[in-house]
PDB file of C-alpha atoms in Angstrom:
ATOM      1  CA  MET A  30       6.745  -9.591  14.559  1.00  0.00           C
ATOM      2  CA  LYS A  31       8.401 -12.909  15.247  1.00  0.00           C
ATOM      3  CA  PRO A  32       7.416 -16.189  13.598  1.00  0.00           C
ATOM      4  CA  GLU A  33       6.084 -19.032  15.696  1.00  0.00           C
ATOM      5  CA  LYS A  34       7.866 -22.390  15.839  1.00  0.00           C
ATOM      6  CA  ASP A  35       5.864 -23.807  12.958  1.00  0.00           C
ATOM      7  CA  ASP A  36       6.900 -20.870  10.776  1.00  0.00           C
ATOM      8  CA  ALA A  37      10.453 -22.067  10.178  1.00  0.00           C
ATOM      9  CA  TRP A  38       9.371 -22.745   6.600  1.00  0.00           C
ATOM     10  CA  LEU A  39       8.924 -19.007   6.115  1.00  0.00           C
ATOM     11  CA  LEU A  40      12.481 -17.928   6.885  1.00  0.00           C
ATOM     12  CA  LYS A  41      13.774 -20.992   5.044  1.00  0.00           C
ATOM     13  CA  ALA A  42      11.791 -20.018   1.956  1.00  0.00           C
ATOM     14  CA  TYR A  43      13.184 -16.489   1.995  1.00  0.00           C
ATOM     15  CA  SER A  44      16.718 -17.774   2.542  1.00  0.00           C
ATOM     16  CA  ASP A  45      16.764 -20.055  -0.499  1.00  0.00           C
ATOM     17  CA  PRO A  46      19.151 -18.507  -3.074  1.00  0.00           C
ATOM     18  CA  ASP A  47      17.034 -19.529  -6.074  1.00  0.00           C
ATOM     19  CA  ALA A  48      13.828 -18.213  -4.512  1.00  0.00           C
ATOM     20  CA  VAL A  49      15.482 -14.937  -3.549  1.00  0.00           C
ATOM     21  CA  ALA A  50      17.031 -14.517  -7.007  1.00  0.00           C
ATOM     22  CA  ASN A  51      13.606 -14.863  -8.633  1.00  0.00           C
ATOM     23  CA  TYR A  52      11.664 -12.916  -5.999  1.00  0.00           C
ATOM     24  CA  ALA A  53      11.354  -9.564  -7.772  1.00  0.00           C
ATOM     25  CA  ASP A  54       9.233 -10.966 -10.596  1.00  0.00           C
ATOM     26  CA  GLY A  55       6.923 -13.018  -8.354  1.00  0.00           C
ATOM     27  CA  PRO A  56       4.851 -10.388  -6.528  1.00  0.00           C
ATOM     28  CA  ARG A  57       4.035  -8.571  -9.751  1.00  0.00           C
ATOM     29  CA  ARG A  58       2.491 -11.767 -11.150  1.00  0.00           C
ATOM     30  CA  PHE A  59       0.551 -12.704  -8.023  1.00  0.00           C
ATOM     31  CA  VAL A  60      -0.558  -9.290  -6.711  1.00  0.00           C
ATOM     32  CA  PRO A  61      -2.865  -7.344  -9.055  1.00  0.00           C
ATOM     33  CA  GLY A  62      -1.755  -3.755  -9.564  1.00  0.00           C
ATOM     34  CA  LEU A  63       1.362  -4.031  -7.380  1.00  0.00           C
ATOM     35  CA  SER A  64       3.033  -0.938  -8.839  1.00  0.00           C
ATOM     36  CA  ASP A  65      -0.225   0.983  -8.365  1.00  0.00           C
ATOM     37  CA  LEU A  66      -0.382  -0.246  -4.763  1.00  0.00           C
ATOM     38  CA  HIS A  67       3.090   1.220  -4.221  1.00  0.00           C
ATOM     39  CA  ARG A  68       2.027   4.482  -5.859  1.00  0.00           C
ATOM     40  CA  MET A  69      -1.155   4.735  -3.781  1.00  0.00           C
ATOM     41  CA  THR A  70       0.827   3.998  -0.628  1.00  0.00           C
ATOM     42  CA  GLY A  71       3.109   6.931  -1.331  1.00  0.00           C
ATOM     43  CA  LEU A  72       0.188   9.234  -2.045  1.00  0.00           C
ATOM     44  CA  LEU A  73      -1.573   8.277   1.196  1.00  0.00           C
ATOM     45  CA  LEU A  74       1.567   8.963   3.214  1.00  0.00           C
ATOM     46  CA  GLU A  75       2.190  12.214   1.345  1.00  0.00           C
ATOM     47  CA  GLU A  76      -1.143  13.588   2.593  1.00  0.00           C
ATOM     48  CA  ARG A  77       0.171  13.704   6.166  1.00  0.00           C
ATOM     49  CA  VAL A  78       3.978  13.710   6.236  1.00  0.00           C
ATOM     50  CA  PRO A  79       6.588  16.482   5.872  1.00  0.00           C
ATOM     51  CA  GLU A  80       8.875  16.756   2.865  1.00  0.00           C
ATOM     52  CA  ASN A  81      11.722  15.252   4.888  1.00  0.00           C
ATOM     53  CA  ALA A  82       9.645  12.385   6.305  1.00  0.00           C
ATOM     54  CA  ARG A  83      11.235   9.441   8.105  1.00  0.00           C
ATOM     55  CA  VAL A  84       9.361   6.254   7.138  1.00  0.00           C
ATOM     56  CA  LEU A  85       9.488   2.808   8.745  1.00  0.00           C
ATOM     57  CA  VAL A  86       9.040  -0.080   6.300  1.00  0.00           C
ATOM     58  CA  LEU A  87       8.462  -3.436   7.975  1.00  0.00           C
ATOM     59  CA  GLY A  88       8.936  -6.572   5.882  1.00  0.00           C
ATOM     60  CA  ALA A  89      11.178  -4.637   3.511  1.00  0.00           C
ATOM     61  CA  GLY A  90      13.163  -7.560   2.104  1.00  0.00           C
ATOM     62  CA  GLY A  91      13.363  -7.536  -1.664  1.00  0.00           C
ATOM     63  CA  GLY A  92      13.197  -3.751  -1.761  1.00  0.00           C
ATOM     64  CA  LEU A  93      10.301  -3.356  -4.210  1.00  0.00           C
ATOM     65  CA  GLU A  94       8.256  -0.896  -2.162  1.00  0.00           C
ATOM     66  CA  LEU A  95      11.370   0.832  -0.830  1.00  0.00           C
ATOM     67  CA  LYS A  96      12.593   1.509  -4.356  1.00  0.00           C
ATOM     68  CA  ALA A  97       9.190   2.766  -5.523  1.00  0.00           C
ATOM     69  CA  LEU A  98       8.726   5.062  -2.522  1.00  0.00           C
ATOM     70  CA  ALA A  99      12.295   6.379  -2.522  1.00  0.00           C
ATOM     71  CA  GLU A 100      12.216   7.183  -6.238  1.00  0.00           C
ATOM     72  CA  ALA A 101       8.866   8.955  -6.026  1.00  0.00           C
ATOM     73  CA  HIS A 102       9.605  10.931  -2.837  1.00  0.00           C
ATOM     74  CA  THR A 103      13.151  12.202  -2.974  1.00  0.00           C
ATOM     75  CA  GLY A 104      13.067  14.051   0.342  1.00  0.00           C
ATOM     76  CA  TRP A 105      12.040  11.022   2.409  1.00  0.00           C
ATOM     77  CA  THR A 106      14.390   8.699   4.278  1.00  0.00           C
ATOM     78  CA  PHE A 107      13.553   5.164   5.339  1.00  0.00           C
ATOM     79  CA  VAL A 108      14.399   2.396   7.756  1.00  0.00           C
ATOM     80  CA  GLY A 109      13.793  -1.002   6.146  1.00  0.00           C
ATOM     81  CA  VAL A 110      13.412  -4.015   8.446  1.00  0.00           C
ATOM     82  CA  ASP A 111      13.241  -7.712   7.560  1.00  0.00           C
ATOM     83  CA  PRO A 112      14.243 -10.955   9.311  1.00  0.00           C
ATOM     84  CA  ALA A 113      15.799 -12.574   6.206  1.00  0.00           C
ATOM     85  CA  ALA A 114      19.379 -11.492   5.533  1.00  0.00           C
ATOM     86  CA  GLU A 115      19.265 -12.757   1.945  1.00  0.00           C
ATOM     87  CA  MET A 116      16.201 -10.656   1.215  1.00  0.00           C
ATOM     88  CA  LEU A 117      17.907  -7.561   2.618  1.00  0.00           C
ATOM     89  CA  THR A 118      20.878  -8.242   0.347  1.00  0.00           C
ATOM     90  CA  LEU A 119      18.434  -8.343  -2.567  1.00  0.00           C
ATOM     91  CA  ALA A 120      16.953  -5.047  -1.362  1.00  0.00           C
ATOM     92  CA  GLU A 121      20.423  -3.481  -1.367  1.00  0.00           C
ATOM     93  CA  ARG A 122      20.922  -4.534  -4.975  1.00  0.00           C
ATOM     94  CA  MET A 123      17.450  -3.330  -5.910  1.00  0.00           C
ATOM     95  CA  LEU A 124      18.016   0.092  -4.324  1.00  0.00           C
ATOM     96  CA  GLY A 125      21.461   0.771  -5.793  1.00  0.00           C
ATOM     97  CA  PRO A 126      22.342   4.447  -5.254  1.00  0.00           C
ATOM     98  CA  LEU A 127      19.162   4.916  -3.188  1.00  0.00           C
ATOM     99  CA  ASN A 128      20.787   2.964  -0.344  1.00  0.00           C
ATOM    100  CA  ALA A 129      22.136   6.224   1.075  1.00  0.00           C
ATOM    101  CA  ARG A 130      18.591   7.119   2.158  1.00  0.00           C
ATOM    102  CA  VAL A 131      17.543   3.621   3.187  1.00  0.00           C
ATOM    103  CA  PRO A 132      19.410   1.974   6.077  1.00  0.00           C
ATOM    104  CA  LEU A 133      18.413  -1.681   6.322  1.00  0.00           C
ATOM    105  CA  GLN A 134      18.105  -3.647   9.555  1.00  0.00           C
ATOM    106  CA  GLN A 135      17.792  -7.406   9.996  1.00  0.00           C
ATOM    107  CA  GLY A 136      15.150  -8.278  12.568  1.00  0.00           C
ATOM    108  CA  TYR A 137      11.560  -7.735  13.600  1.00  0.00           C
ATOM    109  CA  ILE A 138       9.524  -4.804  14.876  1.00  0.00           C
ATOM    110  CA  ASP A 139      10.845  -5.388  18.413  1.00  0.00           C
ATOM    111  CA  ASP A 140      14.373  -4.780  17.146  1.00  0.00           C
ATOM    112  CA  VAL A 141      13.530  -1.255  15.967  1.00  0.00           C
ATOM    113  CA  SER A 142      14.700   1.099  18.716  1.00  0.00           C
ATOM    114  CA  GLU A 143      14.010   4.306  16.806  1.00  0.00           C
ATOM    115  CA  THR A 144      10.696   6.055  17.470  1.00  0.00           C
ATOM    116  CA  ALA A 145       8.849   9.169  16.250  1.00  0.00           C
ATOM    117  CA  PHE A 146       8.627   8.000  12.637  1.00  0.00           C
ATOM    118  CA  ASP A 147       6.475  10.183  10.400  1.00  0.00           C
ATOM    119  CA  ALA A 148       4.839   7.142   8.770  1.00  0.00           C
ATOM    120  CA  ALA A 149       5.019   3.360   8.494  1.00  0.00           C
ATOM    121  CA  VAL A 150       4.346   0.787   5.786  1.00  0.00           C
ATOM    122  CA  CYS A 151       3.908  -2.997   5.939  1.00  0.00           C
ATOM    123  CA  LEU A 152       3.116  -4.636   2.601  1.00  0.00           C
ATOM    124  CA  LEU A 153       2.576  -8.337   1.817  1.00  0.00           C
ATOM    125  CA  THR A 154       3.725  -9.365   5.303  1.00  0.00           C
ATOM    126  CA  LEU A 155       1.106  -9.403   8.063  1.00  0.00           C
ATOM    127  CA  HIS A 156      -0.727 -12.409   6.594  1.00  0.00           C
ATOM    128  CA  PHE A 157       2.113 -14.564   7.966  1.00  0.00           C
ATOM    129  CA  LEU A 158       0.998 -13.792  11.536  1.00  0.00           C
ATOM    130  CA  ASP A 159      -1.948 -15.078  13.532  1.00  0.00           C
ATOM    131  CA  ALA A 160      -4.476 -12.569  14.837  1.00  0.00           C
ATOM    132  CA  ASP A 161      -2.876 -12.060  18.245  1.00  0.00           C
ATOM    133  CA  GLU A 162       0.633 -11.538  16.892  1.00  0.00           C
ATOM    134  CA  ARG A 163      -0.730  -9.332  14.119  1.00  0.00           C
ATOM    135  CA  ARG A 164      -2.411  -7.116  16.729  1.00  0.00           C
ATOM    136  CA  ARG A 165       0.742  -6.971  18.861  1.00  0.00           C
ATOM    137  CA  THR A 166       2.904  -6.120  15.843  1.00  0.00           C
ATOM    138  CA  GLU A 167       0.550  -3.319  14.812  1.00  0.00           C
ATOM    139  CA  GLN A 168       0.575  -1.986  18.379  1.00  0.00           C
ATOM    140  CA  GLU A 169       4.384  -1.916  18.277  1.00  0.00           C
ATOM    141  CA  ILE A 170       4.330  -0.124  14.920  1.00  0.00           C
ATOM    142  CA  ARG A 171       1.929   2.470  16.337  1.00  0.00           C
ATOM    143  CA  ARG A 172       4.162   2.967  19.391  1.00  0.00           C
ATOM    144  CA  ARG A 173       7.001   4.001  17.067  1.00  0.00           C
ATOM    145  CA  LEU A 174       4.949   6.621  15.204  1.00  0.00           C
ATOM    146  CA  LYS A 175       4.331  10.278  15.879  1.00  0.00           C
ATOM    147  CA  PRO A 176       0.737  11.120  16.878  1.00  0.00           C
ATOM    148  CA  GLY A 177      -1.434  11.248  13.780  1.00  0.00           C
ATOM    149  CA  ALA A 178       1.180   9.556  11.570  1.00  0.00           C
ATOM    150  CA  PRO A 179      -0.221   7.375   8.753  1.00  0.00           C
ATOM    151  CA  PHE A 180       0.241   3.618   8.569  1.00  0.00           C
ATOM    152  CA  VAL A 181      -0.418   1.644   5.374  1.00  0.00           C
ATOM    153  CA  ALA A 182      -0.854  -2.136   5.524  1.00  0.00           C
ATOM    154  CA  ALA A 183      -1.698  -4.421   2.610  1.00  0.00           C
ATOM    155  CA  HIS A 184      -1.715  -8.206   2.553  1.00  0.00           C
ATOM    156  CA  SER A 185      -3.760 -11.300   1.819  1.00  0.00           C
ATOM    157  CA  SER A 186      -7.246 -10.866   3.326  1.00  0.00           C
ATOM    158  CA  PHE A 187     -10.439 -12.323   1.866  1.00  0.00           C
ATOM    159  CA  PRO A 188     -13.693 -14.140   2.760  1.00  0.00           C
ATOM    160  CA  GLN A 189     -13.128 -17.448   4.540  1.00  0.00           C
ATOM    161  CA  ALA A 190     -16.508 -19.125   5.200  1.00  0.00           C
ATOM    162  CA  ASP A 191     -18.864 -21.420   3.272  1.00  0.00           C
ATOM    163  CA  GLY A 192     -16.478 -22.313   0.452  1.00  0.00           C
ATOM    164  CA  ALA A 193     -15.425 -18.713  -0.145  1.00  0.00           C
ATOM    165  CA  ARG A 194     -11.806 -19.408   0.819  1.00  0.00           C
ATOM    166  CA  ALA A 195     -11.410 -22.089  -1.866  1.00  0.00           C
ATOM    167  CA  LEU A 196     -13.122 -19.924  -4.489  1.00  0.00           C
ATOM    168  CA  TRP A 197     -10.934 -16.897  -3.853  1.00  0.00           C
ATOM    169  CA  LEU A 198      -7.765 -18.971  -3.760  1.00  0.00           C
ATOM    170  CA  SER A 199      -8.689 -20.459  -7.128  1.00  0.00           C
ATOM    171  CA  ARG A 200      -8.972 -16.895  -8.440  1.00  0.00           C
ATOM    172  CA  TYR A 201      -5.592 -16.068  -6.879  1.00  0.00           C
ATOM    173  CA  ALA A 202      -4.028 -18.917  -8.876  1.00  0.00           C
ATOM    174  CA  ALA A 203      -5.948 -18.046 -12.046  1.00  0.00           C
ATOM    175  CA  PHE A 204      -4.653 -14.469 -11.932  1.00  0.00           C
ATOM    176  CA  ALA A 205      -1.082 -15.743 -11.625  1.00  0.00           C
ATOM    177  CA  VAL A 206      -1.534 -18.040 -14.628  1.00  0.00           C
ATOM    178  CA  ALA A 207      -3.045 -15.178 -16.632  1.00  0.00           C
ATOM    179  CA  SER A 208       0.020 -13.122 -15.664  1.00  0.00           C
ATOM    180  CA  GLY A 209       2.400 -15.708 -17.123  1.00  0.00           C
ATOM    181  CA  VAL A 210       3.070 -18.044 -14.194  1.00  0.00           C
ATOM    182  CA  ASP A 211       3.368 -21.728 -15.070  1.00  0.00           C
ATOM    183  CA  PRO A 212       0.107 -23.431 -14.028  1.00  0.00           C
ATOM    184  CA  SER A 213       1.903 -26.015 -11.891  1.00  0.00           C
ATOM    185  CA  LEU A 214       3.750 -23.265  -9.999  1.00  0.00           C
ATOM    186  CA  ALA A 215       0.542 -21.303  -9.533  1.00  0.00           C
ATOM    187  CA  GLU A 216      -1.185 -24.392  -8.141  1.00  0.00           C
ATOM    188  CA  SER A 217       1.741 -25.020  -5.793  1.00  0.00           C
ATOM    189  CA  ALA A 218       1.522 -21.412  -4.577  1.00  0.00           C
ATOM    190  CA  ARG A 219      -2.241 -21.778  -4.056  1.00  0.00           C
ATOM    191  CA  ALA A 220      -1.734 -24.935  -2.012  1.00  0.00           C
ATOM    192  CA  ASN A 221       0.967 -23.271   0.107  1.00  0.00           C
ATOM    193  CA  VAL A 222      -1.246 -20.264   0.781  1.00  0.00           C
ATOM    194  CA  ASP A 223      -4.136 -22.538   1.719  1.00  0.00           C
ATOM    195  CA  ALA A 224      -2.013 -24.641   4.069  1.00  0.00           C
ATOM    196  CA  LYS A 225       0.257 -22.069   5.678  1.00  0.00           C
ATOM    197  CA  LEU A 226      -0.945 -18.486   5.336  1.00  0.00           C
ATOM    198  CA  ARG A 227      -2.930 -17.060   8.264  1.00  0.00           C
ATOM    199  CA  ALA A 228      -5.353 -15.101   6.117  1.00  0.00           C
ATOM    200  CA  ILE A 229      -8.445 -13.755   7.873  1.00  0.00           C
ATOM    201  CA  THR A 230     -11.422 -11.782   6.637  1.00  0.00           C
ATOM    202  CA  PRO A 231     -11.154  -8.086   5.730  1.00  0.00           C
ATOM    203  CA  GLU A 232     -13.576  -7.275   8.548  1.00  0.00           C
ATOM    204  CA  GLN A 233     -11.342  -9.030  11.078  1.00  0.00           C
ATOM    205  CA  ASP A 234      -8.251  -7.316   9.684  1.00  0.00           C
ATOM    206  CA  GLN A 235      -9.794  -3.857  10.013  1.00  0.00           C
ATOM    207  CA  ALA A 236     -10.959  -4.625  13.552  1.00  0.00           C
ATOM    208  CA  ILE A 237      -7.422  -5.653  14.552  1.00  0.00           C
ATOM    209  CA  LEU A 238      -6.002  -2.407  13.198  1.00  0.00           C
ATOM    210  CA  GLU A 239      -8.531  -0.480  15.250  1.00  0.00           C
ATOM    211  CA  GLU A 240      -7.818  -2.598  18.342  1.00  0.00           C
ATOM    212  CA  ALA A 241      -4.114  -1.812  17.878  1.00  0.00           C
ATOM    213  CA  GLY A 242      -4.986   1.863  18.294  1.00  0.00           C
ATOM    214  CA  PHE A 243      -5.167   3.159  14.734  1.00  0.00           C
ATOM    215  CA  ARG A 244      -7.887   5.736  14.056  1.00  0.00           C
ATOM    216  CA  ASP A 245      -9.972   6.444  10.955  1.00  0.00           C
ATOM    217  CA  VAL A 246      -9.006   3.120   9.390  1.00  0.00           C
ATOM    218  CA  ALA A 247     -10.143   2.977   5.759  1.00  0.00           C
ATOM    219  CA  LEU A 248      -9.927   0.386   3.004  1.00  0.00           C
ATOM    220  CA  PHE A 249      -8.230   1.809  -0.093  1.00  0.00           C
ATOM    221  CA  TYR A 250      -7.217  -1.277  -2.089  1.00  0.00           C
ATOM    222  CA  ALA A 251      -9.066  -4.499  -2.922  1.00  0.00           C
ATOM    223  CA  ALA A 252      -7.889  -6.927  -5.595  1.00  0.00           C
ATOM    224  CA  PHE A 253      -9.008 -10.580  -5.519  1.00  0.00           C
ATOM    225  CA  THR A 254      -7.403 -12.004  -2.325  1.00  0.00           C
ATOM    226  CA  TRP A 255      -5.608  -8.768  -1.372  1.00  0.00           C
ATOM    227  CA  ARG A 256      -6.692  -5.793   0.725  1.00  0.00           C
ATOM    228  CA  GLY A 257      -4.996  -2.581   1.833  1.00  0.00           C
ATOM    229  CA  TRP A 258      -5.860  -0.108   4.600  1.00  0.00           C
ATOM    230  CA  VAL A 259      -4.651   3.249   5.846  1.00  0.00           C
ATOM    231  CA  GLY A 260      -4.995   4.305   9.486  1.00  0.00           C
ATOM    232  CA  TYR A 261      -3.518   6.957  11.769  1.00  0.00           C
ATOM    233  CA  ALA A 262      -1.624   6.736  15.049  1.00  0.00           C
TER     234      ALA A 262
END
């Protein structure tokens, strides 16, 4: 999972000290039911993994999902991967004493040499990639999993045609405002998503997961512009 040349804005955004310092509060205001998404993710993994599961978390900067999963599942260990060093530093602070079970690695999926993970998670990340790179990244995740291991992915994915994109993005911004975000900041976020995020339709997203080799792919989460799926290696 490596950004293309025109994605320099992405790493720059997640390297800005002010943006990183305020990151933890942002997703909760823009993603409906974020804590429930984390809880559901853990429950879906728990169906298939052993008590001492080893879990790969891609796009782990910030540490929100790592903290939620590590607190809820005390026997699991994790490898958290993210390209932004500043976001990994934030994850370290977020995890506190949980760091002993969560080694963090700066980089992308190609930098993960370990294989035979019991499960993998990628939340609020894959929408930064175009369809081809998304498929390749999911193939590389699958290659690092044990047969039958669960993979949970959730990110921005919503209808795109005939004015639907603009309508759903307006709802994305409206939810943020209703959650306490300043209207001007919500509008700026909406414009950035519209201009830069590589969101595709839920049908396309599910097809890419299946093309990457995941079986029994099922939608488990849908909230305005967000979707989440579980599939099995």
